[in-house]
PDB file of N, CA, C and O in Angstrom:
ATOM      1  N   MET A  19      95.519  91.619  90.562  1.00  0.00           N
ATOM      2  CA  MET A  19      95.668  92.962  90.021  1.00  0.00           C
ATOM      3  C   MET A  19      97.155  93.236  89.753  1.00  0.00           C
ATOM      4  O   MET A  19      98.015  92.978  90.591  1.00  0.00           O
ATOM      5  N   ALA A  20      97.455  93.748  88.591  1.00  0.00           N
ATOM      6  CA  ALA A  20      98.839  94.025  88.192  1.00  0.00           C
ATOM      7  C   ALA A  20      99.381  95.228  88.960  1.00  0.00           C
ATOM      8  O   ALA A  20      98.660  96.180  89.247  1.00  0.00           O
ATOM      9  N   GLU A  21     100.663  95.149  89.255  1.00  0.00           N
ATOM     10  CA  GLU A  21     101.315  96.268  89.944  1.00  0.00           C
ATOM     11  C   GLU A  21     101.488  97.441  88.977  1.00  0.00           C
ATOM     12  O   GLU A  21     101.775  97.249  87.801  1.00  0.00           O
ATOM     13  N   ALA A  22     101.300  98.651  89.490  1.00  0.00           N
ATOM     14  CA  ALA A  22     101.415  99.853  88.661  1.00  0.00           C
ATOM     15  C   ALA A  22     102.821  99.965  88.084  1.00  0.00           C
ATOM     16  O   ALA A  22     103.801  99.587  88.725  1.00  0.00           O
ATOM     17  N   ARG A  23     102.924 100.489  86.868  1.00  0.00           N
ATOM     18  CA  ARG A  23     104.205 100.685  86.195  1.00  0.00           C
ATOM     19  C   ARG A  23     104.551 102.159  86.229  1.00  0.00           C
ATOM     20  O   ARG A  23     103.694 103.028  86.093  1.00  0.00           O
ATOM     21  N   PHE A  24     105.835 102.416  86.386  1.00  0.00           N
ATOM     22  CA  PHE A  24     106.336 103.782  86.459  1.00  0.00           C
ATOM     23  C   PHE A  24     107.489 103.955  85.482  1.00  0.00           C
ATOM     24  O   PHE A  24     108.109 102.991  85.051  1.00  0.00           O
ATOM     25  N   LEU A  25     107.764 105.216  85.156  1.00  0.00           N
ATOM     26  CA  LEU A  25     108.907 105.598  84.336  1.00  0.00           C
ATOM     27  C   LEU A  25     109.833 106.451  85.185  1.00  0.00           C
ATOM     28  O   LEU A  25     109.380 107.220  86.022  1.00  0.00           O
ATOM     29  N   VAL A  26     111.126 106.327  84.939  1.00  0.00           N
ATOM     30  CA  VAL A  26     112.076 107.285  85.504  1.00  0.00           C
ATOM     31  C   VAL A  26     112.136 108.428  84.506  1.00  0.00           C
ATOM     32  O   VAL A  26     112.287 108.210  83.298  1.00  0.00           O
ATOM     33  N   VAL A  27     111.982 109.636  85.001  1.00  0.00           N
ATOM     34  CA  VAL A  27     111.979 110.819  84.142  1.00  0.00           C
ATOM     35  C   VAL A  27     113.031 111.805  84.627  1.00  0.00           C
ATOM     36  O   VAL A  27     113.464 111.764  85.779  1.00  0.00           O
ATOM     37  N   ARG A  28     113.459 112.672  83.716  1.00  0.00           N
ATOM     38  CA  ARG A  28     114.487 113.661  84.027  1.00  0.00           C
ATOM     39  C   ARG A  28     114.135 114.967  83.344  1.00  0.00           C
ATOM     40  O   ARG A  28     113.628 114.977  82.223  1.00  0.00           O
ATOM     41  N   ASN A  29     114.438 116.072  84.011  1.00  0.00           N
ATOM     42  CA  ASN A  29     114.185 117.375  83.392  1.00  0.00           C
ATOM     43  C   ASN A  29     115.482 117.947  82.823  1.00  0.00           C
ATOM     44  O   ASN A  29     116.533 117.319  82.898  1.00  0.00           O
ATOM     45  N   ASP A  30     115.406 119.132  82.259  1.00  0.00           N
ATOM     46  CA  ASP A  30     116.574 119.736  81.621  1.00  0.00           C
ATOM     47  C   ASP A  30     117.679 120.106  82.616  1.00  0.00           C
ATOM     48  O   ASP A  30     118.820 120.316  82.222  1.00  0.00           O
ATOM     49  N   GLU A  31     117.335 120.189  83.893  1.00  0.00           N
ATOM     50  CA  GLU A  31     118.333 120.455  84.940  1.00  0.00           C
ATOM     51  C   GLU A  31     118.935 119.157  85.475  1.00  0.00           C
ATOM     52  O   GLU A  31     119.653 119.149  86.465  1.00  0.00           O
ATOM     53  N   GLU A  32     118.600 118.042  84.813  1.00  0.00           N
ATOM     54  CA  GLU A  32     119.094 116.707  85.174  1.00  0.00           C
ATOM     55  C   GLU A  32     118.663 116.293  86.578  1.00  0.00           C
ATOM     56  O   GLU A  32     119.384 115.622  87.303  1.00  0.00           O
ATOM     57  N   GLN A  33     117.455 116.690  86.944  1.00  0.00           N
ATOM     58  CA  GLN A  33     116.836 116.244  88.184  1.00  0.00           C
ATOM     59  C   GLN A  33     115.910 115.081  87.829  1.00  0.00           C
ATOM     60  O   GLN A  33     115.231 115.116  86.812  1.00  0.00           O
ATOM     61  N   TYR A  34     115.892 114.067  88.667  1.00  0.00           N
ATOM     62  CA  TYR A  34     115.135 112.848  88.391  1.00  0.00           C
ATOM     63  C   TYR A  34     113.875 112.761  89.232  1.00  0.00           C
ATOM     64  O   TYR A  34     113.794 113.312  90.329  1.00  0.00           O
ATOM     65  N   SER A  35     112.923 112.013  88.705  1.00  0.00           N
ATOM     66  CA  SER A  35     111.701 111.699  89.427  1.00  0.00           C
ATOM     67  C   SER A  35     111.133 110.423  88.811  1.00  0.00           C
ATOM     68  O   SER A  35     111.706 109.876  87.862  1.00  0.00           O
ATOM     69  N   ILE A  36     110.022 109.951  89.369  1.00  0.00           N
ATOM     70  CA  ILE A  36     109.300 108.852  88.729  1.00  0.00           C
ATOM     71  C   ILE A  36     107.911 109.351  88.381  1.00  0.00           C
ATOM     72  O   ILE A  36     107.394 110.293  88.990  1.00  0.00           O
ATOM     73  N   TRP A  37     107.311 108.715  87.372  1.00  0.00           N
ATOM     74  CA  TRP A  37     106.019 109.153  86.873  1.00  0.00           C
ATOM     75  C   TRP A  37     105.226 107.930  86.449  1.00  0.00           C
ATOM     76  O   TRP A  37     105.785 106.994  85.870  1.00  0.00           O
ATOM     77  N   SER A  38     103.952 107.933  86.722  1.00  0.00           N
ATOM     78  CA  SER A  38     103.089 106.826  86.332  1.00  0.00           C
ATOM     79  C   SER A  38     103.162 106.629  84.814  1.00  0.00           C
ATOM     80  O   SER A  38     103.001 107.585  84.047  1.00  0.00           O
ATOM     81  N   ALA A  39     103.387 105.386  84.390  1.00  0.00           N
ATOM     82  CA  ALA A  39     103.567 105.094  82.965  1.00  0.00           C
ATOM     83  C   ALA A  39     102.305 105.340  82.151  1.00  0.00           C
ATOM     84  O   ALA A  39     102.383 105.526  80.935  1.00  0.00           O
ATOM     85  N   ASP A  40     101.157 105.374  82.786  1.00  0.00           N
ATOM     86  CA  ASP A  40      99.919 105.561  82.035  1.00  0.00           C
ATOM     87  C   ASP A  40      99.460 107.016  81.974  1.00  0.00           C
ATOM     88  O   ASP A  40      98.368 107.315  81.510  1.00  0.00           O
ATOM     89  N   ARG A  41     100.312 107.922  82.417  1.00  0.00           N
ATOM     90  CA  ARG A  41      99.975 109.354  82.371  1.00  0.00           C
ATOM     91  C   ARG A  41     100.927 110.088  81.438  1.00  0.00           C
ATOM     92  O   ARG A  41     102.091 109.716  81.300  1.00  0.00           O
ATOM     93  N   GLU A  42     100.441 111.140  80.828  1.00  0.00           N
ATOM     94  CA  GLU A  42     101.279 111.975  79.967  1.00  0.00           C
ATOM     95  C   GLU A  42     102.301 112.712  80.824  1.00  0.00           C
ATOM     96  O   GLU A  42     101.989 113.184  81.921  1.00  0.00           O
ATOM     97  N   LEU A  43     103.524 112.796  80.328  1.00  0.00           N
ATOM     98  CA  LEU A  43     104.576 113.488  81.076  1.00  0.00           C
ATOM     99  C   LEU A  43     104.284 114.979  81.151  1.00  0.00           C
ATOM    100  O   LEU A  43     103.820 115.573  80.180  1.00  0.00           O
ATOM    101  N   PRO A  44     104.593 115.594  82.278  1.00  0.00           N
ATOM    102  CA  PRO A  44     104.416 117.046  82.380  1.00  0.00           C
ATOM    103  C   PRO A  44     105.449 117.772  81.525  1.00  0.00           C
ATOM    104  O   PRO A  44     106.512 117.215  81.201  1.00  0.00           O
ATOM    105  N   ALA A  45     105.155 118.992  81.177  1.00  0.00           N
ATOM    106  CA  ALA A  45     106.070 119.795  80.364  1.00  0.00           C
ATOM    107  C   ALA A  45     107.433 119.881  81.036  1.00  0.00           C
ATOM    108  O   ALA A  45     107.531 120.039  82.253  1.00  0.00           O
ATOM    109  N   GLY A  46     108.473 119.744  80.235  1.00  0.00           N
ATOM    110  CA  GLY A  46     109.835 119.876  80.738  1.00  0.00           C
ATOM    111  C   GLY A  46     110.460 118.590  81.249  1.00  0.00           C
ATOM    112  O   GLY A  46     111.618 118.584  81.649  1.00  0.00           O
ATOM    113  N   TRP A  47     109.712 117.497  81.244  1.00  0.00           N
ATOM    114  CA  TRP A  47     110.224 116.208  81.715  1.00  0.00           C
ATOM    115  C   TRP A  47     110.283 115.229  80.549  1.00  0.00           C
ATOM    116  O   TRP A  47     109.444 115.258  79.654  1.00  0.00           O
ATOM    117  N   HIS A  48     111.309 114.350  80.572  1.00  0.00           N
ATOM    118  CA  HIS A  48     111.540 113.401  79.484  1.00  0.00           C
ATOM    119  C   HIS A  48     111.857 112.036  80.079  1.00  0.00           C
ATOM    120  O   HIS A  48     112.440 111.940  81.161  1.00  0.00           O
ATOM    121  N   GLU A  49     111.494 110.990  79.354  1.00  0.00           N
ATOM    122  CA  GLU A  49     111.823 109.641  79.807  1.00  0.00           C
ATOM    123  C   GLU A  49     113.334 109.491  79.901  1.00  0.00           C
ATOM    124  O   GLU A  49     114.067 109.963  79.037  1.00  0.00           O
ATOM    125  N   ALA A  50     113.786 108.822  80.950  1.00  0.00           N
ATOM    126  CA  ALA A  50     115.224 108.640  81.170  1.00  0.00           C
ATOM    127  C   ALA A  50     115.676 107.220  80.836  1.00  0.00           C
ATOM    128  O   ALA A  50     116.800 106.843  81.148  1.00  0.00           O
ATOM    129  N   GLY A  51     114.800 106.419  80.220  1.00  0.00           N
ATOM    130  CA  GLY A  51     115.211 105.112  79.738  1.00  0.00           C
ATOM    131  C   GLY A  51     115.064 103.966  80.718  1.00  0.00           C
ATOM    132  O   GLY A  51     115.681 102.919  80.532  1.00  0.00           O
ATOM    133  N   PHE A  52     114.250 104.127  81.756  1.00  0.00           N
ATOM    134  CA  PHE A  52     114.044 103.038  82.701  1.00  0.00           C
ATOM    135  C   PHE A  52     112.582 103.019  83.107  1.00  0.00           C
ATOM    136  O   PHE A  52     111.986 104.057  83.374  1.00  0.00           O
ATOM    137  N   ALA A  53     111.999 101.831  83.149  1.00  0.00           N
ATOM    138  CA  ALA A  53     110.617 101.646  83.592  1.00  0.00           C
ATOM    139  C   ALA A  53     110.552 100.422  84.482  1.00  0.00           C
ATOM    140  O   ALA A  53     111.361  99.504  84.367  1.00  0.00           O
ATOM    141  N   GLY A  54     109.594 100.409  85.391  1.00  0.00           N
ATOM    142  CA  GLY A  54     109.418  99.263  86.269  1.00  0.00           C
ATOM    143  C   GLY A  54     108.409  99.570  87.354  1.00  0.00           C
ATOM    144  O   GLY A  54     107.601 100.493  87.228  1.00  0.00           O
ATOM    145  N   THR A  55     108.483  98.804  88.428  1.00  0.00           N
ATOM    146  CA  THR A  55     107.618  99.077  89.567  1.00  0.00           C
ATOM    147  C   THR A  55     108.098 100.358  90.246  1.00  0.00           C
ATOM    148  O   THR A  55     109.190 100.859  89.972  1.00  0.00           O
ATOM    149  N   ARG A  56     107.298 100.850  91.155  1.00  0.00           N
ATOM    150  CA  ARG A  56     107.675 102.062  91.887  1.00  0.00           C
ATOM    151  C   ARG A  56     109.015 101.845  92.595  1.00  0.00           C
ATOM    152  O   ARG A  56     109.912 102.690  92.502  1.00  0.00           O
ATOM    153  N   ASP A  57     109.143 100.726  93.297  1.00  0.00           N
ATOM    154  CA  ASP A  57     110.380 100.454  94.035  1.00  0.00           C
ATOM    155  C   ASP A  57     111.582 100.294  93.109  1.00  0.00           C
ATOM    156  O   ASP A  57     112.681 100.761  93.422  1.00  0.00           O
ATOM    157  N   GLU A  58     111.396  99.640  91.973  1.00  0.00           N
ATOM    158  CA  GLU A  58     112.495  99.484  91.009  1.00  0.00           C
ATOM    159  C   GLU A  58     112.934 100.841  90.476  1.00  0.00           C
ATOM    160  O   GLU A  58     114.134 101.101  90.341  1.00  0.00           O
ATOM    161  N   CYS A  59     111.967 101.693  90.166  1.00  0.00           N
ATOM    162  CA  CYS A  59     112.304 103.016  89.636  1.00  0.00           C
ATOM    163  C   CYS A  59     113.001 103.877  90.686  1.00  0.00           C
ATOM    164  O   CYS A  59     113.978 104.558  90.381  1.00  0.00           O
ATOM    165  N   LEU A  60     112.523 103.832  91.922  1.00  0.00           N
ATOM    166  CA  LEU A  60     113.184 104.599  92.984  1.00  0.00           C
ATOM    167  C   LEU A  60     114.605 104.101  93.209  1.00  0.00           C
ATOM    168  O   LEU A  60     115.528 104.903  93.412  1.00  0.00           O
ATOM    169  N   ALA A  61     114.815 102.792  93.153  1.00  0.00           N
ATOM    170  CA  ALA A  61     116.164 102.236  93.302  1.00  0.00           C
ATOM    171  C   ALA A  61     117.065 102.694  92.158  1.00  0.00           C
ATOM    172  O   ALA A  61     118.240 103.023  92.370  1.00  0.00           O
ATOM    173  N   HIS A  62     116.518 102.748  90.950  1.00  0.00           N
ATOM    174  CA  HIS A  62     117.302 103.215  89.803  1.00  0.00           C
ATOM    175  C   HIS A  62     117.687 104.685  89.976  1.00  0.00           C
ATOM    176  O   HIS A  62     118.840 105.058  89.721  1.00  0.00           O
ATOM    177  N   VAL A  63     116.748 105.508  90.416  1.00  0.00           N
ATOM    178  CA  VAL A  63     117.041 106.925  90.656  1.00  0.00           C
ATOM    179  C   VAL A  63     118.151 107.053  91.696  1.00  0.00           C
ATOM    180  O   VAL A  63     119.078 107.853  91.527  1.00  0.00           O
ATOM    181  N   ASP A  64     118.099 106.267  92.756  1.00  0.00           N
ATOM    182  CA  ASP A  64     119.154 106.293  93.782  1.00  0.00           C
ATOM    183  C   ASP A  64     120.517 105.965  93.187  1.00  0.00           C
ATOM    184  O   ASP A  64     121.536 106.508  93.614  1.00  0.00           O
ATOM    185  N   THR A  65     120.531 105.109  92.182  1.00  0.00           N
ATOM    186  CA  THR A  65     121.790 104.696  91.547  1.00  0.00           C
ATOM    187  C   THR A  65     122.349 105.763  90.608  1.00  0.00           C
ATOM    188  O   THR A  65     123.548 106.023  90.610  1.00  0.00           O
ATOM    189  N   VAL A  66     121.484 106.378  89.812  1.00  0.00           N
ATOM    190  CA  VAL A  66     121.964 107.292  88.768  1.00  0.00           C
ATOM    191  C   VAL A  66     122.044 108.748  89.189  1.00  0.00           C
ATOM    192  O   VAL A  66     122.810 109.516  88.606  1.00  0.00           O
ATOM    193  N   TRP A  67     121.272 109.167  90.173  1.00  0.00           N
ATOM    194  CA  TRP A  67     121.241 110.576  90.573  1.00  0.00           C
ATOM    195  C   TRP A  67     122.147 110.761  91.776  1.00  0.00           C
ATOM    196  O   TRP A  67     121.715 110.822  92.912  1.00  0.00           O
ATOM    197  N   THR A  68     123.430 110.863  91.508  1.00  0.00           N
ATOM    198  CA  THR A  68     124.425 110.911  92.579  1.00  0.00           C
ATOM    199  C   THR A  68     124.769 112.334  93.018  1.00  0.00           C
ATOM    200  O   THR A  68     125.320 112.519  94.096  1.00  0.00           O
ATOM    201  N   ASP A  69     124.457 113.316  92.213  1.00  0.00           N
ATOM    202  CA  ASP A  69     124.716 114.716  92.554  1.00  0.00           C
ATOM    203  C   ASP A  69     123.391 115.461  92.453  1.00  0.00           C
ATOM    204  O   ASP A  69     122.879 115.686  91.367  1.00  0.00           O
ATOM    205  N   MET A  70     122.826 115.816  93.585  1.00  0.00           N
ATOM    206  CA  MET A  70     121.494 116.396  93.623  1.00  0.00           C
ATOM    207  C   MET A  70     121.422 117.850  93.143  1.00  0.00           C
ATOM    208  O   MET A  70     120.337 118.387  92.946  1.00  0.00           O
ATOM    209  N   ARG A  71     122.565 118.485  92.935  1.00  0.00           N
ATOM    210  CA  ARG A  71     122.541 119.872  92.483  1.00  0.00           C
ATOM    211  C   ARG A  71     122.021 119.947  91.047  1.00  0.00           C
ATOM    212  O   ARG A  71     122.378 119.125  90.208  1.00  0.00           O
ATOM    213  N   PRO A  72     121.189 120.944  90.734  1.00  0.00           N
ATOM    214  CA  PRO A  72     120.745 121.127  89.357  1.00  0.00           C
ATOM    215  C   PRO A  72     121.951 121.341  88.428  1.00  0.00           C
ATOM    216  O   PRO A  72     122.991 121.854  88.848  1.00  0.00           O
ATOM    217  N   ARG A  73     121.793 120.964  87.179  1.00  0.00           N
ATOM    218  CA  ARG A  73     122.875 121.074  86.193  1.00  0.00           C
ATOM    219  C   ARG A  73     123.418 122.490  86.114  1.00  0.00           C
ATOM    220  O   ARG A  73     124.640 122.710  86.067  1.00  0.00           O
ATOM    221  N   SER A  74     122.541 123.491  86.120  1.00  0.00           N
ATOM    222  CA  SER A  74     122.997 124.881  86.021  1.00  0.00           C
ATOM    223  C   SER A  74     123.900 125.278  87.187  1.00  0.00           C
ATOM    224  O   SER A  74     124.849 126.022  87.003  1.00  0.00           O
ATOM    225  N   VAL A  75     123.617 124.776  88.353  1.00  0.00           N
ATOM    226  CA  VAL A  75     124.460 125.068  89.525  1.00  0.00           C
ATOM    227  C   VAL A  75     125.812 124.373  89.378  1.00  0.00           C
ATOM    228  O   VAL A  75     126.856 124.978  89.616  1.00  0.00           O
ATOM    229  N   ARG A  76     125.804 123.111  88.970  1.00  0.00           N
ATOM    230  CA  ARG A  76     127.077 122.380  88.779  1.00  0.00           C
ATOM    231  C   ARG A  76     127.955 123.075  87.764  1.00  0.00           C
ATOM    232  O   ARG A  76     129.155 123.226  87.953  1.00  0.00           O
ATOM    233  N   GLU A  77     127.354 123.510  86.650  1.00  0.00           N
ATOM    234  CA  GLU A  77     128.120 124.181  85.597  1.00  0.00           C
ATOM    235  C   GLU A  77     128.632 125.549  86.046  1.00  0.00           C
ATOM    236  O   GLU A  77     129.728 125.956  85.654  1.00  0.00           O
ATOM    237  N   ALA A  78     127.876 126.251  86.857  1.00  0.00           N
ATOM    238  CA  ALA A  78     128.282 127.594  87.304  1.00  0.00           C
ATOM    239  C   ALA A  78     129.491 127.568  88.220  1.00  0.00           C
ATOM    240  O   ALA A  78     130.270 128.524  88.231  1.00  0.00           O
ATOM    241  N   ILE A  79     129.699 126.492  88.935  1.00  0.00           N
ATOM    242  CA  ILE A  79     130.822 126.438  89.871  1.00  0.00           C
ATOM    243  C   ILE A  79     132.054 125.746  89.288  1.00  0.00           C
ATOM    244  O   ILE A  79     133.070 125.659  89.941  1.00  0.00           O
ATOM    245  N   GLN A  80     131.963 125.283  88.065  1.00  0.00           N
ATOM    246  CA  GLN A  80     133.111 124.627  87.428  1.00  0.00           C
ATOM    247  C   GLN A  80     134.030 125.628  86.772  1.00  0.00           C
ATOM    248  O   GLN A  80     133.742 126.642  86.352  1.00  0.00           O
TER     249      GLN A  80
END
């Protein structure tokens, strides 16, 4: 049996998550350009999502 495939997704606040590749993305979420196994996607999110604050919060304090 093949391992499930996932996508790394991001919303407009630049918050990341993973989503099953065979499901339609929920409103407000967009593909972030990376797909793989669950573990690969989680590792990618750990690498790219270095500031957990939503974009609006980061911009408000600058």
